[in-house]
Amino acid sequence: MIEARELTKTYRMGQDEATVVHALRGVSFDIGAGEFVAIMGASGSGKSTLMNILGCLDQPGTGSYRLAGENVETMTPDQLAAVRNRRIGFVFQQFNLLPRTSALENVELPLVYAGVGSRERRERAMDSLGRVGLAGRWAHTPSELSGGQQQRVAIARALVNRPELVLADEPTGALDTATSEEVMRLLGELHRQGMTVVLVTHEHDIAEWALRRMVFRDGEVIDDSRQPGRMHPQEASA
Protein backbone atom coordinates (compact mmCIF):
# COMPACT_ATOMS: atom_id res chain seq x y z
CA MET A 1 0.00 0.00 0.00
CA ILE A 2 2.74 2.46 1.02
CA GLU A 3 6.31 2.51 -0.31
CA ALA A 4 8.49 5.29 1.12
CA ARG A 5 12.12 5.63 0.06
CA GLU A 6 14.65 8.09 1.52
CA LEU A 7 12.06 10.73 2.38
CA THR A 8 13.46 14.05 3.56
CA LYS A 9 11.77 17.26 4.60
CA THR A 10 13.39 20.46 5.84
CA TYR A 11 11.94 23.74 7.07
CA ARG A 12 13.56 27.15 7.40
CA MET A 13 12.63 28.85 10.65
CA GLY A 14 11.67 32.53 10.80
CA GLN A 15 13.81 35.16 9.11
CA ASP A 16 17.07 33.35 9.75
CA GLU A 17 17.86 31.50 6.53
CA ALA A 18 20.63 29.64 8.30
CA THR A 19 18.21 27.98 10.74
CA VAL A 20 17.08 24.76 9.11
CA VAL A 21 15.02 22.05 10.81
CA HIS A 22 15.39 18.55 9.39
CA ALA A 23 11.93 17.09 10.01
CA LEU A 24 12.66 13.87 8.08
CA ARG A 25 16.12 12.48 7.41
CA GLY A 26 16.05 9.83 4.69
CA VAL A 27 13.15 7.73 6.00
CA SER A 28 12.38 4.44 4.21
CA PHE A 29 9.70 1.83 4.96
CA ASP A 30 6.82 -0.16 3.47
CA ILE A 31 3.31 -0.61 4.83
CA GLY A 32 1.36 -3.48 3.34
CA ALA A 33 -2.34 -3.51 2.53
CA GLY A 34 -4.37 -4.44 5.59
CA GLU A 35 -1.74 -3.50 8.18
CA PHE A 36 -2.49 -1.62 11.41
CA VAL A 37 0.50 0.61 12.21
CA ALA A 38 1.06 3.03 15.09
CA ILE A 39 3.54 5.88 14.54
CA MET A 40 4.96 7.26 17.78
CA GLY A 41 7.44 9.91 18.82
CA ALA A 42 7.86 13.04 20.89
CA SER A 43 6.85 16.47 19.62
CA GLY A 44 9.25 17.46 16.84
CA SER A 45 10.23 13.88 16.04
CA GLY A 46 8.88 14.02 12.48
CA LYS A 47 5.76 11.89 12.88
CA SER A 48 3.29 14.68 11.97
CA THR A 49 5.39 15.69 8.96
CA LEU A 50 5.36 12.08 7.81
CA MET A 51 1.60 11.85 8.28
CA ASN A 52 1.09 14.95 6.13
CA ILE A 53 3.17 13.37 3.37
CA LEU A 54 1.39 10.01 3.61
CA GLY A 55 -1.93 11.86 3.45
CA CYS A 56 -0.89 13.80 0.34
CA LEU A 57 -1.24 17.06 2.27
CA ASP A 58 2.45 17.83 1.74
CA GLN A 59 5.27 16.55 -0.44
CA PRO A 60 8.76 15.43 0.56
CA GLY A 61 11.81 17.55 -0.20
CA THR A 62 13.54 14.53 -1.71
CA GLY A 63 12.81 10.84 -1.90
CA SER A 64 9.91 8.88 -3.35
CA TYR A 65 6.46 7.96 -2.08
CA ARG A 66 4.19 5.48 -3.83
CA LEU A 67 0.62 4.97 -2.64
CA ALA A 68 -1.13 1.89 -4.02
CA GLY A 69 1.38 1.89 -6.87
CA GLU A 70 1.03 5.59 -7.76
CA ASN A 71 4.00 7.96 -7.63
CA VAL A 72 2.74 10.66 -5.28
CA GLU A 73 5.75 12.96 -4.99
CA THR A 74 5.48 14.10 -8.62
CA MET A 75 1.75 14.89 -8.60
CA THR A 76 0.18 18.31 -9.12
CA PRO A 77 -2.02 19.81 -6.37
CA ASP A 78 -5.17 18.77 -8.26
CA GLN A 79 -3.90 15.22 -8.61
CA LEU A 80 -3.05 15.10 -4.90
CA ALA A 81 -6.55 16.29 -4.05
CA ALA A 82 -8.02 13.53 -6.22
CA VAL A 83 -5.89 10.90 -4.48
CA ARG A 84 -6.93 12.19 -1.05
CA ASN A 85 -10.58 12.00 -2.00
CA ARG A 86 -10.33 8.59 -3.69
CA ARG A 87 -7.91 6.59 -1.59
CA ILE A 88 -7.58 8.12 1.90
CA GLY A 89 -9.89 8.63 4.86
CA PHE A 90 -8.75 11.08 7.55
CA VAL A 91 -9.56 11.05 11.27
CA PHE A 92 -8.23 13.92 13.40
CA GLN A 93 -7.99 14.74 17.10
CA GLN A 94 -10.47 17.58 16.66
CA PHE A 95 -13.47 16.08 14.95
CA ASN A 96 -13.78 18.92 12.40
CA LEU A 97 -17.55 18.51 12.07
CA LEU A 98 -19.77 21.30 10.81
CA PRO A 99 -21.58 22.44 14.00
CA ARG A 100 -25.03 23.26 12.60
CA THR A 101 -25.14 20.28 10.26
CA SER A 102 -26.59 16.84 10.95
CA ALA A 103 -24.41 13.75 11.30
CA LEU A 104 -25.73 12.54 7.95
CA GLU A 105 -24.82 15.78 6.17
CA ASN A 106 -21.37 15.81 7.76
CA VAL A 107 -20.73 12.30 6.48
CA GLU A 108 -22.06 13.20 3.03
CA LEU A 109 -19.58 16.06 2.62
CA PRO A 110 -16.73 14.15 0.88
CA LEU A 111 -19.29 12.76 -1.57
CA VAL A 112 -20.47 16.28 -2.38
CA TYR A 113 -16.88 17.18 -3.30
CA ALA A 114 -16.68 13.99 -5.39
CA GLY A 115 -19.81 14.96 -7.35
CA VAL A 116 -21.94 12.02 -6.17
CA GLY A 117 -25.69 12.45 -6.66
CA SER A 118 -27.94 13.19 -3.67
CA ARG A 119 -29.68 9.81 -3.52
CA GLU A 120 -26.45 7.82 -3.63
CA ARG A 121 -24.88 10.25 -1.15
CA ARG A 122 -27.62 9.61 1.37
CA GLU A 123 -27.48 5.83 0.92
CA ARG A 124 -23.71 5.67 1.30
CA ALA A 125 -23.67 8.06 4.25
CA MET A 126 -26.35 6.06 6.07
CA ASP A 127 -24.44 2.86 5.41
CA SER A 128 -21.25 4.46 6.75
CA LEU A 129 -23.06 5.67 9.90
CA GLY A 130 -24.39 2.16 10.33
CA ARG A 131 -20.85 0.77 10.24
CA VAL A 132 -19.94 2.92 13.27
CA GLY A 133 -23.18 2.20 15.13
CA LEU A 134 -24.84 5.59 14.62
CA ALA A 135 -27.57 4.90 12.06
CA GLY A 136 -30.16 5.94 14.65
CA ARG A 137 -28.46 9.30 15.29
CA TRP A 138 -28.22 10.51 11.69
CA ALA A 139 -30.37 13.64 12.25
CA HIS A 140 -28.46 14.88 15.32
CA THR A 141 -26.05 17.80 15.15
CA PRO A 142 -22.59 17.55 16.80
CA SER A 143 -23.79 19.48 19.89
CA GLU A 144 -26.38 16.74 20.45
CA LEU A 145 -23.74 13.99 20.41
CA SER A 146 -21.12 12.92 22.94
CA GLY A 147 -17.41 13.26 22.16
CA GLY A 148 -17.18 9.59 21.30
CA GLN A 149 -20.20 9.81 19.02
CA GLN A 150 -18.72 12.85 17.29
CA GLN A 151 -15.52 10.92 16.62
CA ARG A 152 -17.61 8.06 15.26
CA VAL A 153 -19.27 10.49 12.87
CA ALA A 154 -15.79 11.64 11.82
CA ILE A 155 -14.78 8.02 11.23
CA ALA A 156 -17.96 7.42 9.22
CA ARG A 157 -17.06 10.46 7.11
CA ALA A 158 -13.57 9.02 6.59
CA LEU A 159 -15.09 5.73 5.38
CA VAL A 160 -17.84 7.07 3.12
CA ASN A 161 -15.64 7.28 0.01
CA ARG A 162 -14.57 3.64 0.59
CA PRO A 163 -10.88 4.46 0.99
CA GLU A 164 -8.05 1.95 0.95
CA LEU A 165 -6.20 3.74 3.75
CA VAL A 166 -7.34 5.38 6.99
CA LEU A 167 -4.94 7.91 8.54
CA ALA A 168 -5.80 8.69 12.16
CA ASP A 169 -3.88 11.59 13.73
CA GLU A 170 -4.22 11.48 17.55
CA PRO A 171 -7.85 10.30 17.18
CA THR A 172 -8.31 9.86 20.95
CA GLY A 173 -6.49 13.00 22.06
CA ALA A 174 -9.70 14.85 22.98
CA LEU A 175 -11.45 11.85 24.58
CA ASP A 176 -11.58 10.27 28.02
CA THR A 177 -10.16 6.80 28.65
CA ALA A 178 -13.39 4.83 28.23
CA THR A 179 -14.37 6.68 25.05
CA SER A 180 -10.83 6.32 23.68
CA GLU A 181 -11.11 2.56 24.06
CA GLU A 182 -14.44 2.61 22.24
CA VAL A 183 -12.92 4.50 19.30
CA MET A 184 -9.85 2.25 19.19
CA ARG A 185 -12.02 -0.85 19.25
CA LEU A 186 -13.83 0.55 16.20
CA LEU A 187 -10.54 1.19 14.36
CA GLY A 188 -9.45 -2.32 15.28
CA GLU A 189 -12.65 -3.71 13.80
CA LEU A 190 -12.06 -1.78 10.57
CA HIS A 191 -8.59 -3.32 10.42
CA ARG A 192 -10.06 -6.80 10.89
CA GLN A 193 -12.37 -6.05 7.96
CA GLY A 194 -9.29 -5.50 5.77
CA MET A 195 -8.73 -1.73 6.07
CA THR A 196 -5.18 -0.37 6.19
CA VAL A 197 -4.95 1.83 9.31
CA VAL A 198 -2.05 4.16 10.15
CA LEU A 199 -2.33 5.82 13.54
CA VAL A 200 -0.24 8.68 14.97
CA THR A 201 -0.21 8.81 18.76
CA HIS A 202 2.04 9.69 21.68
CA GLU A 203 0.09 7.41 24.03
CA HIS A 204 1.56 3.94 24.58
CA ASP A 205 -1.76 2.37 25.56
CA ILE A 206 -3.32 3.59 22.30
CA ALA A 207 -0.36 2.34 20.25
CA GLU A 208 -0.87 -1.11 21.78
CA TRP A 209 -3.98 -1.56 19.64
CA ALA A 210 -1.82 -1.68 16.50
CA LEU A 211 0.04 -4.73 15.25
CA ARG A 212 3.15 -2.77 14.30
CA ARG A 213 4.84 0.19 15.97
CA MET A 214 7.19 2.68 14.34
CA VAL A 215 8.99 5.10 16.67
CA PHE A 216 10.47 8.38 15.38
CA ARG A 217 13.19 10.53 16.89
CA ASP A 218 14.81 13.56 15.27
CA GLY A 219 13.37 12.73 11.86
CA GLU A 220 14.49 9.10 11.80
CA VAL A 221 12.89 5.74 12.53
CA ILE A 222 14.60 4.33 15.62
CA ASP A 223 12.31 1.32 16.09
CA ASP A 224 10.05 -0.61 13.74
CA SER A 225 8.67 -3.72 15.38
CA ARG A 226 5.72 -6.06 15.41
CA GLN A 227 3.56 -6.31 18.50
CA PRO A 228 0.62 -8.53 19.46
CA GLY A 229 -2.08 -5.84 19.41
CA ARG A 230 -5.24 -5.93 21.49
CA MET A 231 -8.27 -8.12 20.93
CA HIS A 232 -11.94 -7.88 21.72
CA PRO A 233 -12.80 -9.64 24.99
CA GLN A 234 -14.71 -12.30 23.02
CA GLU A 235 -11.59 -13.05 20.93
CA ALA A 236 -9.34 -13.14 23.96
CA SER A 237 -11.53 -15.79 25.62
CA ALA A 238 -11.95 -17.86 22.45
PDB file of C-alpha atoms in Angstrom, residues 18-140:
ATOM      1  CA  ALA A  18      20.634  29.636   8.304  1.00  0.00           C
ATOM      2  CA  THR A  19      18.208  27.984  10.742  1.00  0.00           C
ATOM      3  CA  VAL A  20      17.082  24.761   9.111  1.00  0.00           C
ATOM      4  CA  VAL A  21      15.023  22.051  10.811  1.00  0.00           C
ATOM      5  CA  HIS A  22      15.390  18.549   9.386  1.00  0.00           C
ATOM      6  CA  ALA A  23      11.928  17.088  10.009  1.00  0.00           C
ATOM      7  CA  LEU A  24      12.658  13.872   8.085  1.00  0.00           C
ATOM      8  CA  ARG A  25      16.124  12.475   7.411  1.00  0.00           C
ATOM      9  CA  GLY A  26      16.046   9.825   4.694  1.00  0.00           C
ATOM     10  CA  VAL A  27      13.150   7.725   6.004  1.00  0.00           C
ATOM     11  CA  SER A  28      12.380   4.437   4.214  1.00  0.00           C
ATOM     12  CA  PHE A  29       9.702   1.829   4.960  1.00  0.00           C
ATOM     13  CA  ASP A  30       6.820  -0.163   3.466  1.00  0.00           C
ATOM     14  CA  ILE A  31       3.308  -0.606   4.834  1.00  0.00           C
ATOM     15  CA  GLY A  32       1.363  -3.476   3.342  1.00  0.00           C
ATOM     16  CA  ALA A  33      -2.336  -3.508   2.527  1.00  0.00           C
ATOM     17  CA  GLY A  34      -4.368  -4.443   5.593  1.00  0.00           C
ATOM     18  CA  GLU A  35      -1.736  -3.503   8.183  1.00  0.00           C
ATOM     19  CA  PHE A  36      -2.490  -1.621  11.412  1.00  0.00           C
ATOM     20  CA  VAL A  37       0.503   0.608  12.212  1.00  0.00           C
ATOM     21  CA  ALA A  38       1.061   3.035  15.091  1.00  0.00           C
ATOM     22  CA  ILE A  39       3.535   5.877  14.543  1.00  0.00           C
ATOM     23  CA  MET A  40       4.963   7.262  17.777  1.00  0.00           C
ATOM     24  CA  GLY A  41       7.444   9.913  18.824  1.00  0.00           C
ATOM     25  CA  ALA A  42       7.862  13.039  20.888  1.00  0.00           C
ATOM     26  CA  SER A  43       6.851  16.473  19.623  1.00  0.00           C
ATOM     27  CA  GLY A  44       9.246  17.463  16.840  1.00  0.00           C
ATOM     28  CA  SER A  45      10.230  13.876  16.043  1.00  0.00           C
ATOM     29  CA  GLY A  46       8.877  14.025  12.479  1.00  0.00           C
ATOM     30  CA  LYS A  47       5.762  11.895  12.876  1.00  0.00           C
ATOM     31  CA  SER A  48       3.294  14.675  11.968  1.00  0.00           C
ATOM     32  CA  THR A  49       5.390  15.690   8.959  1.00  0.00           C
ATOM     33  CA  LEU A  50       5.357  12.083   7.810  1.00  0.00           C
ATOM     34  CA  MET A  51       1.602  11.847   8.284  1.00  0.00           C
ATOM     35  CA  ASN A  52       1.092  14.947   6.127  1.00  0.00           C
ATOM     36  CA  ILE A  53       3.171  13.370   3.373  1.00  0.00           C
ATOM     37  CA  LEU A  54       1.387  10.015   3.614  1.00  0.00           C
ATOM     38  CA  GLY A  55      -1.931  11.863   3.454  1.00  0.00           C
ATOM     39  CA  CYS A  56      -0.891  13.802   0.335  1.00  0.00           C
ATOM     40  CA  LEU A  57      -1.244  17.064   2.271  1.00  0.00           C
ATOM     41  CA  ASP A  58       2.452  17.833   1.735  1.00  0.00           C
ATOM     42  CA  GLN A  59       5.269  16.552  -0.439  1.00  0.00           C
ATOM     43  CA  PRO A  60       8.763  15.433   0.555  1.00  0.00           C
ATOM     44  CA  GLY A  61      11.806  17.553  -0.200  1.00  0.00           C
ATOM     45  CA  THR A  62      13.542  14.529  -1.715  1.00  0.00           C
ATOM     46  CA  GLY A  63      12.814  10.836  -1.905  1.00  0.00           C
ATOM     47  CA  SER A  64       9.911   8.883  -3.349  1.00  0.00           C
ATOM     48  CA  TYR A  65       6.458   7.963  -2.084  1.00  0.00           C
ATOM     49  CA  ARG A  66       4.193   5.479  -3.828  1.00  0.00           C
ATOM     50  CA  LEU A  67       0.616   4.973  -2.637  1.00  0.00           C
ATOM     51  CA  ALA A  68      -1.133   1.892  -4.021  1.00  0.00           C
ATOM     52  CA  GLY A  69       1.385   1.893  -6.866  1.00  0.00           C
ATOM     53  CA  GLU A  70       1.030   5.585  -7.765  1.00  0.00           C
ATOM     54  CA  ASN A  71       4.003   7.965  -7.630  1.00  0.00           C
ATOM     55  CA  VAL A  72       2.742  10.665  -5.280  1.00  0.00           C
ATOM     56  CA  GLU A  73       5.753  12.964  -4.986  1.00  0.00           C
ATOM     57  CA  THR A  74       5.482  14.101  -8.624  1.00  0.00           C
ATOM     58  CA  MET A  75       1.753  14.894  -8.595  1.00  0.00           C
ATOM     59  CA  THR A  76       0.181  18.306  -9.115  1.00  0.00           C
ATOM     60  CA  PRO A  77      -2.024  19.812  -6.369  1.00  0.00           C
ATOM     61  CA  ASP A  78      -5.169  18.773  -8.262  1.00  0.00           C
ATOM     62  CA  GLN A  79      -3.896  15.216  -8.615  1.00  0.00           C
ATOM     63  CA  LEU A  80      -3.049  15.100  -4.905  1.00  0.00           C
ATOM     64  CA  ALA A  81      -6.551  16.292  -4.052  1.00  0.00           C
ATOM     65  CA  ALA A  82      -8.023  13.534  -6.216  1.00  0.00           C
ATOM     66  CA  VAL A  83      -5.889  10.898  -4.480  1.00  0.00           C
ATOM     67  CA  ARG A  84      -6.927  12.188  -1.050  1.00  0.00           C
ATOM     68  CA  ASN A  85     -10.577  12.001  -2.002  1.00  0.00           C
ATOM     69  CA  ARG A  86     -10.334   8.588  -3.692  1.00  0.00           C
ATOM     70  CA  ARG A  87      -7.909   6.589  -1.592  1.00  0.00           C
ATOM     71  CA  ILE A  88      -7.576   8.118   1.902  1.00  0.00           C
ATOM     72  CA  GLY A  89      -9.891   8.630   4.859  1.00  0.00           C
ATOM     73  CA  PHE A  90      -8.753  11.079   7.547  1.00  0.00           C
ATOM     74  CA  VAL A  91      -9.555  11.053  11.267  1.00  0.00           C
ATOM     75  CA  PHE A  92      -8.230  13.919  13.400  1.00  0.00           C
ATOM     76  CA  GLN A  93      -7.992  14.741  17.103  1.00  0.00           C
ATOM     77  CA  GLN A  94     -10.465  17.584  16.661  1.00  0.00           C
ATOM     78  CA  PHE A  95     -13.473  16.077  14.954  1.00  0.00           C
ATOM     79  CA  ASN A  96     -13.784  18.918  12.397  1.00  0.00           C
ATOM     80  CA  LEU A  97     -17.552  18.513  12.074  1.00  0.00           C
ATOM     81  CA  LEU A  98     -19.771  21.305  10.812  1.00  0.00           C
ATOM     82  CA  PRO A  99     -21.576  22.438  13.995  1.00  0.00           C
ATOM     83  CA  ARG A 100     -25.029  23.260  12.597  1.00  0.00           C
ATOM     84  CA  THR A 101     -25.145  20.285  10.260  1.00  0.00           C
ATOM     85  CA  SER A 102     -26.592  16.844  10.945  1.00  0.00           C
ATOM     86  CA  ALA A 103     -24.414  13.747  11.300  1.00  0.00           C
ATOM     87  CA  LEU A 104     -25.728  12.542   7.947  1.00  0.00           C
ATOM     88  CA  GLU A 105     -24.822  15.779   6.170  1.00  0.00           C
ATOM     89  CA  ASN A 106     -21.373  15.814   7.763  1.00  0.00           C
ATOM     90  CA  VAL A 107     -20.729  12.299   6.483  1.00  0.00           C
ATOM     91  CA  GLU A 108     -22.056  13.197   3.029  1.00  0.00           C
ATOM     92  CA  LEU A 109     -19.583  16.064   2.623  1.00  0.00           C
ATOM     93  CA  PRO A 110     -16.733  14.148   0.878  1.00  0.00           C
ATOM     94  CA  LEU A 111     -19.285  12.755  -1.570  1.00  0.00           C
ATOM     95  CA  VAL A 112     -20.470  16.280  -2.381  1.00  0.00           C
ATOM     96  CA  TYR A 113     -16.879  17.181  -3.303  1.00  0.00           C
ATOM     97  CA  ALA A 114     -16.679  13.994  -5.388  1.00  0.00           C
ATOM     98  CA  GLY A 115     -19.806  14.958  -7.349  1.00  0.00           C
ATOM     99  CA  VAL A 116     -21.938  12.017  -6.167  1.00  0.00           C
ATOM    100  CA  GLY A 117     -25.694  12.446  -6.662  1.00  0.00           C
ATOM    101  CA  SER A 118     -27.944  13.188  -3.667  1.00  0.00           C
ATOM    102  CA  ARG A 119     -29.683   9.807  -3.523  1.00  0.00           C
ATOM    103  CA  GLU A 120     -26.455   7.824  -3.628  1.00  0.00           C
ATOM    104  CA  ARG A 121     -24.876  10.254  -1.148  1.00  0.00           C
ATOM    105  CA  ARG A 122     -27.615   9.608   1.366  1.00  0.00           C
ATOM    106  CA  GLU A 123     -27.480   5.828   0.921  1.00  0.00           C
ATOM    107  CA  ARG A 124     -23.712   5.669   1.299  1.00  0.00           C
ATOM    108  CA  ALA A 125     -23.666   8.062   4.254  1.00  0.00           C
ATOM    109  CA  MET A 126     -26.354   6.064   6.071  1.00  0.00           C
ATOM    110  CA  ASP A 127     -24.436   2.861   5.405  1.00  0.00           C
ATOM    111  CA  SER A 128     -21.252   4.463   6.750  1.00  0.00           C
ATOM    112  CA  LEU A 129     -23.059   5.673   9.896  1.00  0.00           C
ATOM    113  CA  GLY A 130     -24.391   2.159  10.330  1.00  0.00           C
ATOM    114  CA  ARG A 131     -20.847   0.771  10.244  1.00  0.00           C
ATOM    115  CA  VAL A 132     -19.941   2.922  13.270  1.00  0.00           C
ATOM    116  CA  GLY A 133     -23.178   2.202  15.133  1.00  0.00           C
ATOM    117  CA  LEU A 134     -24.844   5.591  14.617  1.00  0.00           C
ATOM    118  CA  ALA A 135     -27.573   4.902  12.059  1.00  0.00           C
ATOM    119  CA  GLY A 136     -30.158   5.942  14.645  1.00  0.00           C
ATOM    120  CA  ARG A 137     -28.462   9.299  15.286  1.00  0.00           C
ATOM    121  CA  TRP A 138     -28.223  10.513  11.695  1.00  0.00           C
ATOM    122  CA  ALA A 139     -30.374  13.635  12.254  1.00  0.00           C
ATOM    123  CA  HIS A 140     -28.459  14.876  15.319  1.00  0.00           C
TER     124      HIS A 140
END
